[in-house]
Short mmCIF file of C-alpha atoms in Angstrom, two decimals:
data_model
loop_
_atom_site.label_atom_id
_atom_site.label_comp_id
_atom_site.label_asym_id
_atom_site.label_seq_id
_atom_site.Cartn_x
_atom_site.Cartn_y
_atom_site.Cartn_z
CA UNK Y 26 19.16 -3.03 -26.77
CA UNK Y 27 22.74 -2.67 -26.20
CA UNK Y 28 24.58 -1.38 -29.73
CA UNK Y 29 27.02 -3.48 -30.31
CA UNK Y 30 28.63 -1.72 -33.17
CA UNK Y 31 29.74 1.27 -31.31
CA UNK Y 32 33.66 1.30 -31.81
CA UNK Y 33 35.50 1.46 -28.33
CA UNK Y 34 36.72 5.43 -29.38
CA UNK Y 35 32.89 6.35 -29.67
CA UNK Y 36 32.33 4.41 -26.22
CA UNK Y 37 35.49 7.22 -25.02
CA UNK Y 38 33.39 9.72 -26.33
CA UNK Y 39 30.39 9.09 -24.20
CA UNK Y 40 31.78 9.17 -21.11
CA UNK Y 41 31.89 5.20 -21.19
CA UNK Y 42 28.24 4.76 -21.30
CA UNK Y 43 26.50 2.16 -23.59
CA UNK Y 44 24.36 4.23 -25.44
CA UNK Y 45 21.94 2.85 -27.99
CA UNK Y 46 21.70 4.75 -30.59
CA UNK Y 47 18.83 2.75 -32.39
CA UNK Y 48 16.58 3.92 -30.01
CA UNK Y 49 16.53 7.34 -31.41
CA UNK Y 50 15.23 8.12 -35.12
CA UNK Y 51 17.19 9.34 -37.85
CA UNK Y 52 16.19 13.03 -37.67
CA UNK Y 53 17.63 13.12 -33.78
CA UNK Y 54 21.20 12.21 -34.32
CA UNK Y 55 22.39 15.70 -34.32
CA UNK Y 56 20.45 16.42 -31.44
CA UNK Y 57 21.39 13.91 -29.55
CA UNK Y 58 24.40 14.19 -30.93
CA UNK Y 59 25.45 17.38 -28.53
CA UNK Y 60 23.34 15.72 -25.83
CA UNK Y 61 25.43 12.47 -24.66
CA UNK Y 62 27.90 14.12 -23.19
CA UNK Y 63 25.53 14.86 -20.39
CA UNK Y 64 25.67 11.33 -19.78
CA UNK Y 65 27.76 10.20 -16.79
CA UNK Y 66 30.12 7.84 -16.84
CA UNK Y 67 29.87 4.40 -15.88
CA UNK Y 68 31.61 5.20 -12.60
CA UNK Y 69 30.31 8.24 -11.91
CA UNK Y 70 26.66 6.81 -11.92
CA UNK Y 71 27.35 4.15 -10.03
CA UNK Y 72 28.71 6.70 -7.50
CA UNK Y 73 25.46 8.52 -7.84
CA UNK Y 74 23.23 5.75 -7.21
CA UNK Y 75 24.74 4.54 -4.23
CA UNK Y 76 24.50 8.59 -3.28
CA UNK Y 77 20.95 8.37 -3.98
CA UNK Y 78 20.39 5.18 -2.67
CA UNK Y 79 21.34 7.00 0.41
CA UNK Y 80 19.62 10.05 -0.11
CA UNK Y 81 15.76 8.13 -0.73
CA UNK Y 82 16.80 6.22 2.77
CA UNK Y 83 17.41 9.46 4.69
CA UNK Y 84 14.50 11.05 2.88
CA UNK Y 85 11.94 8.03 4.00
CA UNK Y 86 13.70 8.36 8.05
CA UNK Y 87 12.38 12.47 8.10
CA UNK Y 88 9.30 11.50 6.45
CA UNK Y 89 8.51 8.72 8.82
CA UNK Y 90 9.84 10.61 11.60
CA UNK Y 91 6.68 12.15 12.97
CA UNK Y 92 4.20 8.82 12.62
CA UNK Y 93 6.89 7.25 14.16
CA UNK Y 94 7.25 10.03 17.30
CA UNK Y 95 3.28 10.76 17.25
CA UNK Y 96 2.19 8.46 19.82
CA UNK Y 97 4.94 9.86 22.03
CA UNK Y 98 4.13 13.01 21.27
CA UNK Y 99 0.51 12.86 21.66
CA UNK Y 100 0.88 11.61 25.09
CA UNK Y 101 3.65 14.65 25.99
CA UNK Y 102 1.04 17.63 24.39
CA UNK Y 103 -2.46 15.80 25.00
CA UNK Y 104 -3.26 15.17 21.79
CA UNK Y 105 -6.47 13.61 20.36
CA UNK Y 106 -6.81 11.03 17.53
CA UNK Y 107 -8.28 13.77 15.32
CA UNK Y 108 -5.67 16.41 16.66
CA UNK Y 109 -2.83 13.43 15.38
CA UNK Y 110 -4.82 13.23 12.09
CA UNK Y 111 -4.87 16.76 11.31
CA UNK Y 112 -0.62 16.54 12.23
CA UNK Y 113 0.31 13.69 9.58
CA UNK Y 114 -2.47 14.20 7.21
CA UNK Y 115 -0.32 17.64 6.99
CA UNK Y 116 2.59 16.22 4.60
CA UNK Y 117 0.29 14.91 1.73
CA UNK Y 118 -0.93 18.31 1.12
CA UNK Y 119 2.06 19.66 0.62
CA UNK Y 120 3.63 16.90 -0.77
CA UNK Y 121 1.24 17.11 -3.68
CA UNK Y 122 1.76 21.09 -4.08
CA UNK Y 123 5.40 20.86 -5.32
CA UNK Y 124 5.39 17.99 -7.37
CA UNK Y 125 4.92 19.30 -10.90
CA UNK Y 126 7.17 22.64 -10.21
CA UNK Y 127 9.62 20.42 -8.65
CA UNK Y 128 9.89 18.40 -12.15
CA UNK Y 129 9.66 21.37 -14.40
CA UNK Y 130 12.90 22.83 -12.32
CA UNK Y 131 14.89 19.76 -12.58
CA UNK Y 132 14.00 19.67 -16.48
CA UNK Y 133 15.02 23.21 -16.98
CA UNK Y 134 18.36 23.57 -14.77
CA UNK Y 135 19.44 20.04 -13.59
CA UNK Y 136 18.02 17.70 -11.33
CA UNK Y 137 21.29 17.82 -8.96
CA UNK Y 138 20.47 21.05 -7.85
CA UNK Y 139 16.85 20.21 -7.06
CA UNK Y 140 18.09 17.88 -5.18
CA UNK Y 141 20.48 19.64 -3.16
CA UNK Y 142 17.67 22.11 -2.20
CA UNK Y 143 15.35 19.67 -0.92
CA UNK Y 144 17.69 17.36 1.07
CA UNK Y 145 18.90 21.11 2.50
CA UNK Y 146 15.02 22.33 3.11
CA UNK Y 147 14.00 18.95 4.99
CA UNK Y 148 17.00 18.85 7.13
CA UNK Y 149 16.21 22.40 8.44
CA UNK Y 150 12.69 21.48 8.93
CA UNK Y 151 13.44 18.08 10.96
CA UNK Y 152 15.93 19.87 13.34
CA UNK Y 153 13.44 22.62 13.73
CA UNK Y 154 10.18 20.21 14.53
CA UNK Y 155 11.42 19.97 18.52
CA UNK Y 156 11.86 23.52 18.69
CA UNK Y 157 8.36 24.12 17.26
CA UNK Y 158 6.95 22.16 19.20
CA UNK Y 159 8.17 23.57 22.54
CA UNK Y 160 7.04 27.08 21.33
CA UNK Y 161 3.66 27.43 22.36
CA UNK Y 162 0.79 26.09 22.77
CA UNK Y 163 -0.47 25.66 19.83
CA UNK Y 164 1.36 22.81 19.25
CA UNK Y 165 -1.22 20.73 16.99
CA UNK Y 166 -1.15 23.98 14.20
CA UNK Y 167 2.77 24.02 14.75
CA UNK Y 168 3.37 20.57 13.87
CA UNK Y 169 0.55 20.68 10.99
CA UNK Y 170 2.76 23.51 9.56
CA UNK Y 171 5.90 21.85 9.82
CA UNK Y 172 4.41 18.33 8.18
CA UNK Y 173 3.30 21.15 5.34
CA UNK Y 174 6.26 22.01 4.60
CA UNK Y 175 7.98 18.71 4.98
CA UNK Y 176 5.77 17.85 2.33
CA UNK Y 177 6.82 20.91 0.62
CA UNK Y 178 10.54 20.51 0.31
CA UNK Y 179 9.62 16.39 -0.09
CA UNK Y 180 7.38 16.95 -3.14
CA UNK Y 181 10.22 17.82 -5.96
CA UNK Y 182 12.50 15.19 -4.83
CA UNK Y 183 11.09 11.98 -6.97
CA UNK Y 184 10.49 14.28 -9.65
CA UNK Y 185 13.87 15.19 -9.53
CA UNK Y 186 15.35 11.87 -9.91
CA UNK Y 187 12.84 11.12 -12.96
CA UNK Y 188 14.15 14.26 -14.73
CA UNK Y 189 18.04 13.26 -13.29
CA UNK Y 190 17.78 9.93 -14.49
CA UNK Y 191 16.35 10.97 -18.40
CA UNK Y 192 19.17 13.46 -18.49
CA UNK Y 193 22.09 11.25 -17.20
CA UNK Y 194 21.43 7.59 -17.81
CA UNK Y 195 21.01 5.83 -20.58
CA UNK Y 196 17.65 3.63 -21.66
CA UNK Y 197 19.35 0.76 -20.74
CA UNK Y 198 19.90 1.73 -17.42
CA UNK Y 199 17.70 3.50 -15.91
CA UNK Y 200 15.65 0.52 -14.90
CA UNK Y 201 17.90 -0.09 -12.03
CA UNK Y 202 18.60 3.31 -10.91
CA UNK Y 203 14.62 3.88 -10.48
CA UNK Y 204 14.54 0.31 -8.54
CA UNK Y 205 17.64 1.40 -6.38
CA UNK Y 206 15.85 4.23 -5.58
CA UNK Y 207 12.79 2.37 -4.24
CA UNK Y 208 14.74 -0.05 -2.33
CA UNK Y 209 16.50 2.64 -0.73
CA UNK Y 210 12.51 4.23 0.57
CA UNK Y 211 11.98 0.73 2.49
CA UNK Y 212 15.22 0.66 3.96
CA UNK Y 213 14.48 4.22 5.27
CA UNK Y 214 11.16 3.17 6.38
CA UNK Y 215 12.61 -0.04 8.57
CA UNK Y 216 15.58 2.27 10.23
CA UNK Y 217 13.02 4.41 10.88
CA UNK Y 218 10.74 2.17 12.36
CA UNK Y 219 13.39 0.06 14.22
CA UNK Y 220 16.33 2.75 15.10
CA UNK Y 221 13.64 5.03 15.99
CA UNK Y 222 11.73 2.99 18.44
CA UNK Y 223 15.24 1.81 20.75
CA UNK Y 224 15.58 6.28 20.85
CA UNK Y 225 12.20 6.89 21.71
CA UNK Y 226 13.02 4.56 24.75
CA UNK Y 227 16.64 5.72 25.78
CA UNK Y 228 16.68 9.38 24.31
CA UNK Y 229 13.40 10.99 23.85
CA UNK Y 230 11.29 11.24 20.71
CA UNK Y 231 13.47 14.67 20.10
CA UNK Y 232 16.15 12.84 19.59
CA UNK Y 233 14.98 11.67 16.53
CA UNK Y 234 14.44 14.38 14.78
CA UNK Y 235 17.59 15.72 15.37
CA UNK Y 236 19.80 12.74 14.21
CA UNK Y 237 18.29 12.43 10.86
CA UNK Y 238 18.40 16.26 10.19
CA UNK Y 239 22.61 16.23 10.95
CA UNK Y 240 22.58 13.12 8.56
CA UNK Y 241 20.14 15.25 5.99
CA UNK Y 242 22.29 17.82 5.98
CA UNK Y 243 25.54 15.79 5.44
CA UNK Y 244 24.05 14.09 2.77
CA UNK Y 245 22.79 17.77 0.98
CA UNK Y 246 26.73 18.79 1.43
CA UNK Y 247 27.57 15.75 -0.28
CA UNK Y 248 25.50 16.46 -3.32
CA UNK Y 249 26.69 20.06 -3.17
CA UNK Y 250 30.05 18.80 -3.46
CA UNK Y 251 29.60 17.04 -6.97
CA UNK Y 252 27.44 19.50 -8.40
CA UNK Y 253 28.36 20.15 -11.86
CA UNK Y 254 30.31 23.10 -12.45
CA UNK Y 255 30.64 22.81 -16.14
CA UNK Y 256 28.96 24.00 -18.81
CA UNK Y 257 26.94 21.23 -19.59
CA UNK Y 258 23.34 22.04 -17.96
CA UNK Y 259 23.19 25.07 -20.11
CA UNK Y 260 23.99 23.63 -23.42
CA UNK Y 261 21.34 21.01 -22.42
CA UNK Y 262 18.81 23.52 -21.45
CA UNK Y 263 19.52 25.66 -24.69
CA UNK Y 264 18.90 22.24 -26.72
CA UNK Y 265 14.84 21.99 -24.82
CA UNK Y 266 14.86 25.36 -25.13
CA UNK Y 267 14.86 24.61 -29.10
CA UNK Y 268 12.68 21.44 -29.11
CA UNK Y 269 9.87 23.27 -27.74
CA UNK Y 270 8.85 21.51 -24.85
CA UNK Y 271 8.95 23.55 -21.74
CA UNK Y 272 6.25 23.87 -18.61
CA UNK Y 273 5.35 27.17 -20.31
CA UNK Y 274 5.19 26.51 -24.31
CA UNK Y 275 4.22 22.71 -23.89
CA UNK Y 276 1.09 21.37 -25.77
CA UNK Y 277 -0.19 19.78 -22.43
CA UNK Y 278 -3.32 18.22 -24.51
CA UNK Y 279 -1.60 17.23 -27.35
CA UNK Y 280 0.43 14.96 -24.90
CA UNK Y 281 -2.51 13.69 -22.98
CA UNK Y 282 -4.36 12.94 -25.97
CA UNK Y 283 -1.19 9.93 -26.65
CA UNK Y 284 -2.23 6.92 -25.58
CA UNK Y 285 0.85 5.72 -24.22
CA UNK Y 286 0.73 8.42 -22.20
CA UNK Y 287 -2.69 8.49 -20.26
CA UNK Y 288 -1.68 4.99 -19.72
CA UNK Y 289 0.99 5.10 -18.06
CA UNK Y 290 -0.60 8.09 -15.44
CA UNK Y 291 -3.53 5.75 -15.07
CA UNK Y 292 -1.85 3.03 -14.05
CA UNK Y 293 0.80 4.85 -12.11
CA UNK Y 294 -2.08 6.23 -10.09
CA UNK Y 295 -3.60 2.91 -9.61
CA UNK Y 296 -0.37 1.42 -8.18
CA UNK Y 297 0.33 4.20 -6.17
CA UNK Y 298 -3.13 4.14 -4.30
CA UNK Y 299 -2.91 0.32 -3.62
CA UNK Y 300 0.68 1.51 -2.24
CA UNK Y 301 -0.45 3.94 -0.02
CA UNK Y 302 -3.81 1.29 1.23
CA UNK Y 303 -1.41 -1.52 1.97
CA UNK Y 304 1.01 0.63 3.86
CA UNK Y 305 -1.86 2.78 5.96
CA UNK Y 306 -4.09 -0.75 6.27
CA UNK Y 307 -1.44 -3.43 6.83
CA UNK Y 308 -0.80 -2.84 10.73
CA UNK Y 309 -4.41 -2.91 11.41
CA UNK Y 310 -5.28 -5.76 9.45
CA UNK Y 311 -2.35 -7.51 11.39
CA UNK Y 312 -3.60 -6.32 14.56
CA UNK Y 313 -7.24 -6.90 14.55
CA UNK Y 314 -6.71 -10.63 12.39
CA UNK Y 315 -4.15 -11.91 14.67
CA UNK Y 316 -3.85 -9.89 18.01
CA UNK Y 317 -1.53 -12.45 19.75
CA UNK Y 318 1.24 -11.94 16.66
CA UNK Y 319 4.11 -10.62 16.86
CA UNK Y 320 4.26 -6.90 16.01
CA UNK Y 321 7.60 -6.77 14.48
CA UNK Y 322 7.27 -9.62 12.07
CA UNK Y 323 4.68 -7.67 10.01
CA UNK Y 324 5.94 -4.43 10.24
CA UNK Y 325 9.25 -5.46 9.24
CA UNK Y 326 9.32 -8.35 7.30
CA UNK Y 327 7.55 -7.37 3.76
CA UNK Y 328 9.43 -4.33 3.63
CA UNK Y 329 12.63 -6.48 4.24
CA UNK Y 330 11.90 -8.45 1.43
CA UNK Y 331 10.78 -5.60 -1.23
CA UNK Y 332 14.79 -4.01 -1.10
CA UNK Y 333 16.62 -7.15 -2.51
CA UNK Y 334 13.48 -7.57 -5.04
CA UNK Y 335 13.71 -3.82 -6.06
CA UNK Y 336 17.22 -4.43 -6.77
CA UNK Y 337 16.81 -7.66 -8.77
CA UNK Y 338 13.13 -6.42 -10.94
CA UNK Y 339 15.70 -3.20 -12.06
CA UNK Y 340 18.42 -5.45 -13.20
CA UNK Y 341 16.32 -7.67 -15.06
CA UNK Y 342 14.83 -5.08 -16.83
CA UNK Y 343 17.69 -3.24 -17.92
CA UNK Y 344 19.00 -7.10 -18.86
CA UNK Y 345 16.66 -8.02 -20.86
CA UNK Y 346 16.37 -4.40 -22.85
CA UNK Y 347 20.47 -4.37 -23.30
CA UNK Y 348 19.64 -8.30 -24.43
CA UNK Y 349 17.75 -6.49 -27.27
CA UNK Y 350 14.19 -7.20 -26.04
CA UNK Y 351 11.47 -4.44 -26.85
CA UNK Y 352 11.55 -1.63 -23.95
CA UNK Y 353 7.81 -1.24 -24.53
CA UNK Y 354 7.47 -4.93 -23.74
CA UNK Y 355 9.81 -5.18 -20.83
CA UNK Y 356 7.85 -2.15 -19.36
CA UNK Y 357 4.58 -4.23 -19.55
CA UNK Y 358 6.02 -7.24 -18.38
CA UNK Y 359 7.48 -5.81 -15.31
CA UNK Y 360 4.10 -3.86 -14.67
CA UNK Y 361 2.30 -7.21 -15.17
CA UNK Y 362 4.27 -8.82 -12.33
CA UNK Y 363 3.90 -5.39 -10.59
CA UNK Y 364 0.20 -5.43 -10.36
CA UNK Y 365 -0.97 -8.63 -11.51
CA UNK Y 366 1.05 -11.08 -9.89
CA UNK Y 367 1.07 -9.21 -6.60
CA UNK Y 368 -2.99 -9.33 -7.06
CA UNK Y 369 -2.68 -12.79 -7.02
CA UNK Y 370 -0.98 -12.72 -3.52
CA UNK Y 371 -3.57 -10.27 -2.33
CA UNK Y 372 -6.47 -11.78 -3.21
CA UNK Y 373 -6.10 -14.46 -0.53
CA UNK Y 374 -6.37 -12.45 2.11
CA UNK Y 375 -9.84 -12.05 1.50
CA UNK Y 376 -11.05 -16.00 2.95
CA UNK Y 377 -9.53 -17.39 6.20
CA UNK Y 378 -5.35 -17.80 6.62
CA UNK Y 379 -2.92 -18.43 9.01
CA UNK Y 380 -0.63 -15.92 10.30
CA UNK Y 381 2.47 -16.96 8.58
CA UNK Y 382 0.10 -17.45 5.50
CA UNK Y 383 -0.49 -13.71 5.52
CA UNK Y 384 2.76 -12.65 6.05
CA UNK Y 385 3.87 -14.87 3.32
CA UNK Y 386 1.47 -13.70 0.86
CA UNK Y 387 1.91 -9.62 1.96
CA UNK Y 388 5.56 -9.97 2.00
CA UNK Y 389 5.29 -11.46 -1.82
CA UNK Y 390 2.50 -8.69 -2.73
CA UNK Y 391 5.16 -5.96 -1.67
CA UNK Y 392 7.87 -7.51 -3.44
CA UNK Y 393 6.46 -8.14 -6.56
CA UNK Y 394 4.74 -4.55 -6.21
CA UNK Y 395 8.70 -2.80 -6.43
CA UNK Y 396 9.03 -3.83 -10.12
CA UNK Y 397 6.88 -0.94 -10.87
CA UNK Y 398 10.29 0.71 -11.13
CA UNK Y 399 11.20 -1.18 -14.21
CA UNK Y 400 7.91 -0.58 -15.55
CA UNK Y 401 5.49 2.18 -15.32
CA UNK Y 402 7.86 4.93 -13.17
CA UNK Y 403 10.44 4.76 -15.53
CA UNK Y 404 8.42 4.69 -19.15
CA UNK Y 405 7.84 8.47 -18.32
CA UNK Y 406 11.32 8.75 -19.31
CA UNK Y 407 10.91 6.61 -22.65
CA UNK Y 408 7.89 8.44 -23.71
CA UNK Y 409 8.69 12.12 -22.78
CA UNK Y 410 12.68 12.56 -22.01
CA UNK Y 411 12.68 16.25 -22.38
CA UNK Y 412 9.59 16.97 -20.01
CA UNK Y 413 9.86 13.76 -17.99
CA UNK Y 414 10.71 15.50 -14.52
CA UNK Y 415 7.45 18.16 -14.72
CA UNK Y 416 5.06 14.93 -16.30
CA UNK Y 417 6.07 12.61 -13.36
CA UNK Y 418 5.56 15.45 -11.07
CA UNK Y 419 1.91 15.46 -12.39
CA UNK Y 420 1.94 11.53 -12.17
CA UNK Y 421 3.04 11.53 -8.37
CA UNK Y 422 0.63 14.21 -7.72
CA UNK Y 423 -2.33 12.18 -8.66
CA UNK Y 424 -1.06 8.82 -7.66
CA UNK Y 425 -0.93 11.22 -4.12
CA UNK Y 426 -4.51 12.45 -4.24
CA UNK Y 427 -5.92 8.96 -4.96
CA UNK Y 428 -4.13 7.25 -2.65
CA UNK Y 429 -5.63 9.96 -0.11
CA UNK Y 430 -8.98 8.43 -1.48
CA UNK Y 431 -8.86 5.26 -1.97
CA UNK Y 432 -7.02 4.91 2.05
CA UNK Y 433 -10.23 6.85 3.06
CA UNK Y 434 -12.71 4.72 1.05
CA UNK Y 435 -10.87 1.18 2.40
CA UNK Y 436 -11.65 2.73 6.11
CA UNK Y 437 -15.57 3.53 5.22
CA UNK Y 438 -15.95 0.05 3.85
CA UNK Y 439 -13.88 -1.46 6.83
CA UNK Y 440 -16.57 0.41 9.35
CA UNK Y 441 -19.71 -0.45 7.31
CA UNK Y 442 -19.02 -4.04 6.81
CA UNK Y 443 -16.59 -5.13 9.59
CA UNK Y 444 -15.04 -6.97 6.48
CA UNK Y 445 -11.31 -6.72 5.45
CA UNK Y 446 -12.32 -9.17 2.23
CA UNK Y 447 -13.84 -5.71 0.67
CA UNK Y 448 -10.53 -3.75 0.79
CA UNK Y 449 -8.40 -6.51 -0.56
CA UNK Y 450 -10.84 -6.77 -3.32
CA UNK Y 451 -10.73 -3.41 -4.26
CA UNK Y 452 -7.01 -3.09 -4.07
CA UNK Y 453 -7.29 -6.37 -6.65
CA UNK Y 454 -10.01 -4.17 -8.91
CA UNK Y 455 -7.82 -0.83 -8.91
CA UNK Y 456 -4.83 -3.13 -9.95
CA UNK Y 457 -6.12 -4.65 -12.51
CA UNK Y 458 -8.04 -1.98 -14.10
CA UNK Y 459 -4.60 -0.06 -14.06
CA UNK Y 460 -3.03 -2.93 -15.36
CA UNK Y 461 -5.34 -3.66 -18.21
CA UNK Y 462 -4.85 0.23 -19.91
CA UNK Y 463 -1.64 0.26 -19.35
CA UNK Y 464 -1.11 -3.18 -21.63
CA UNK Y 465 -3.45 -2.19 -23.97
CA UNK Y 466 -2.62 1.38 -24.33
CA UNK Y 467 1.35 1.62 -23.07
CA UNK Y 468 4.39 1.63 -25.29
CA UNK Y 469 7.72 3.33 -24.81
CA UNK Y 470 8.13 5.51 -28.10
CA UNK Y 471 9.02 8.96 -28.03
CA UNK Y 472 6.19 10.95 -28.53
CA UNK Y 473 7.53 14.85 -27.21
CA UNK Y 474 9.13 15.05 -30.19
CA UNK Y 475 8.15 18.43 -32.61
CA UNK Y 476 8.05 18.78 -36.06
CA UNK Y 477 11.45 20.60 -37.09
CA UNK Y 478 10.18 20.88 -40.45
CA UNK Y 479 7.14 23.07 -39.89
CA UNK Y 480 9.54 25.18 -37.21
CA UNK Y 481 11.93 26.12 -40.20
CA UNK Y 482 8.57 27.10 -42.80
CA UNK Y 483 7.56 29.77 -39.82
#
């Protein structure tokens, strides 16, 4: 919904952003008023998206550092399939530990700075893996501790960019910096998966570590660079500080009692666990379907394909919402092609295909899976802008733990009934389910909003 009756000295006057101002009611024009000029510019967010374009990439290469190194390193210290397990099963735990404190921090003192302390916190934790792991011999509780706190320093970084991206960018907008974001995970899961196998073979798997950390840490002096040193974090935490919605003062049930709301965490968690399946199942199924195949074409080619479609599902949504089109409609519609139409593509996997047949039909199920960013990971910033880093925290943190689950329960029915039809059927029921609340029950109106009124009778 793109206002086209803001004069060009009012577009000076924020920063050169194209900020609707129907979207807000008449009782928040004062408020947000003082708040747009924590906007940034048009070219200083297009600076900060390719920045954290970058920074998702380099964050995806350390996370997918050790599955990539563990077969290596299982063979240098001996280790056992259950001994590997224990070593990447490591990250989730922590990864889930951090997420809501990681939001509520952003919220409260700027999502920059969140930033800056996790890209600084992973990068010391990558270079220090090879040293760990020459310490001692317990190498298997070593490397669980170091995945840990991987996790650890990992878990506040999405949340970050949800809280970032209410703060800085405008509604119309932020549709494409959430999908820019996503494209930039799959890009650091094929350099990860590509660079790092050609060092495994002419460097060592310690190598590896080491190169993404100096790059980690590059990156975190970057974003310490073009911190903000002005004065405008604190006027916008004084302004939540008066709207009543901090970690600590927040009516938690009243919010989950919105519809809209429990939606939208629903069916984030739904897509989320189908996420996590398809990524922990995919090689397998590859491998045990078609053993002659070629191993790179299926670990490389849907992920190839879901970067230019994360890109092109967040410009069409922030298109068609500047084009004046309802954002609680364009939300559904790009969930709908997020989990509905990728079901589609899913669901044939279940009878008898070829191999290019499955490719074709995974590599469309991925990409059709990335417009999640125009729809259900960015309506946390619609429905709750002024707690949106801490509530996607929660969000990610249970998408995490039933990913966790549903992975496991997709191996128990793969070993009971030697049947890969079962899994793809559930990851159709779990995406539709999701999908069916979240049209029903999502919408995109603000709904952390207090009652000003009853604040000035007290």
């Amino acid at each position: 919904m793109a206002d086209n009756h803001t004069s060009g000295a009012d577009r000076k006057d924020l920063n050169g952003s194209l900020l609707d101002h129907k979207i807000y009611g008449p009782d928040e024009s004062k408020e947000e008023e003082s708040g747009n000029q924590n906007l940034w510019s048009r070219s200083l967010a297009r600076k900060w998206i390719l920045m954290l374009f970058m920074g998702t990439c380099l964050l995806y290469c350390a996370r997918m550092a050790m599955p990539v190194c563990a077969v290596s390193m299982a063979a240098a210290f001996h280790w056992s399939k259950i001994d590997s397990g224990l070593v990447l099963g490591g990250f989730f735990w922590g990864y889930c530990v951090t997420q809501i404190l990681g939001g509520h921090a952003s919220d409260k003192m700027g999502g920059e700075r969140v930033l800056f302390l996790s890209a600084s916190s992973w990068a010391l934790i990558t270079a220090g893996t090879p040293l760990l792991a020459h310490l001692g011999s317990h190498t298997v509780a070593l490397m669980t501790v170091a995945r840990f706190l991987m996790g650890l320093s990992q878990g506040v970084f999405f949340p970050s960019l949800a809280s970032l991206c209410s703060q800085r960018v405008v509604e119309g907008e932020r549709g494409f910096l959430m999908s820019s974001m996503q494209s930039g995970t799959h890009l650091g899961t094929l350099l990860a998966g590509g660079l790092g196998t050609l060092m495994l073979d002419y460097y060592g798997w310690e190598s590896m570590f080491y190169s993404i950390s100096i790059l980690s840490a590059l990156w975190a002096l970057i974003v310490w660079q073009c911190l903000p040193k002005d004065e405008l974090i604190p006027r916008m935490t004084e302004r939540k500080a008066v709207s009543g919605w901090s970690l600590s003062r927040t009516r938690w049930l009243s919010l989950f009692k919105k519809p809209p709301v429990w939606a939208m965490v629903f069916a984030h968690m739904c897509v989320c666990s189908t996420s996590y399946t398809l990524l922990s199942w995919l090689p397998t199924y590859f491998k045990e379907s078609f053993p002659h195949a070629t191993g790179w074409v299926y670990n490389v080619v849907p992920w190839l394909t879901a970067i230019p479609s994360a890109l092109g599902g967040g410009y069409v949504s922030d298109f068609l919402i500047n084009r004046g089109y309802g954002v609680a409609s364009v939300r559904k519609i790009m969930q709908f092609f997020a989990m509905g139409a990728s079901s589609m593509f899913i669901l044939p996997l279940s009878g008898v295909v070829t191999f290019p047949s499955a490719v074709t039909y995974i590599s469309a199920a991925v990409a059709l899976s990335t417009f999640t960013s125009g729809g259900v990971s960015v309506n946390v910033q619609d429905l709750t802008p002024s707690c949106a880093g801490a509530l996607f925290g929660f969000m990610n943190m249970m998408g995490a733990f039933m990913g966790l689950v549903l992975v496991s329960v997709s191996g128990y029915l793969i070993e009971v009934t030697h049947s890969w039809a079962t899994v793809f059927a559930l990851i159709t029921l779990v995406n539709s389910t999701g999908l069916g609340i979240f049209l029903i029950f999502g919408g995109a109106h603000r709904v952390d909003k207090v009652d000003y009124s009853q604040i000035i009778e007290i």
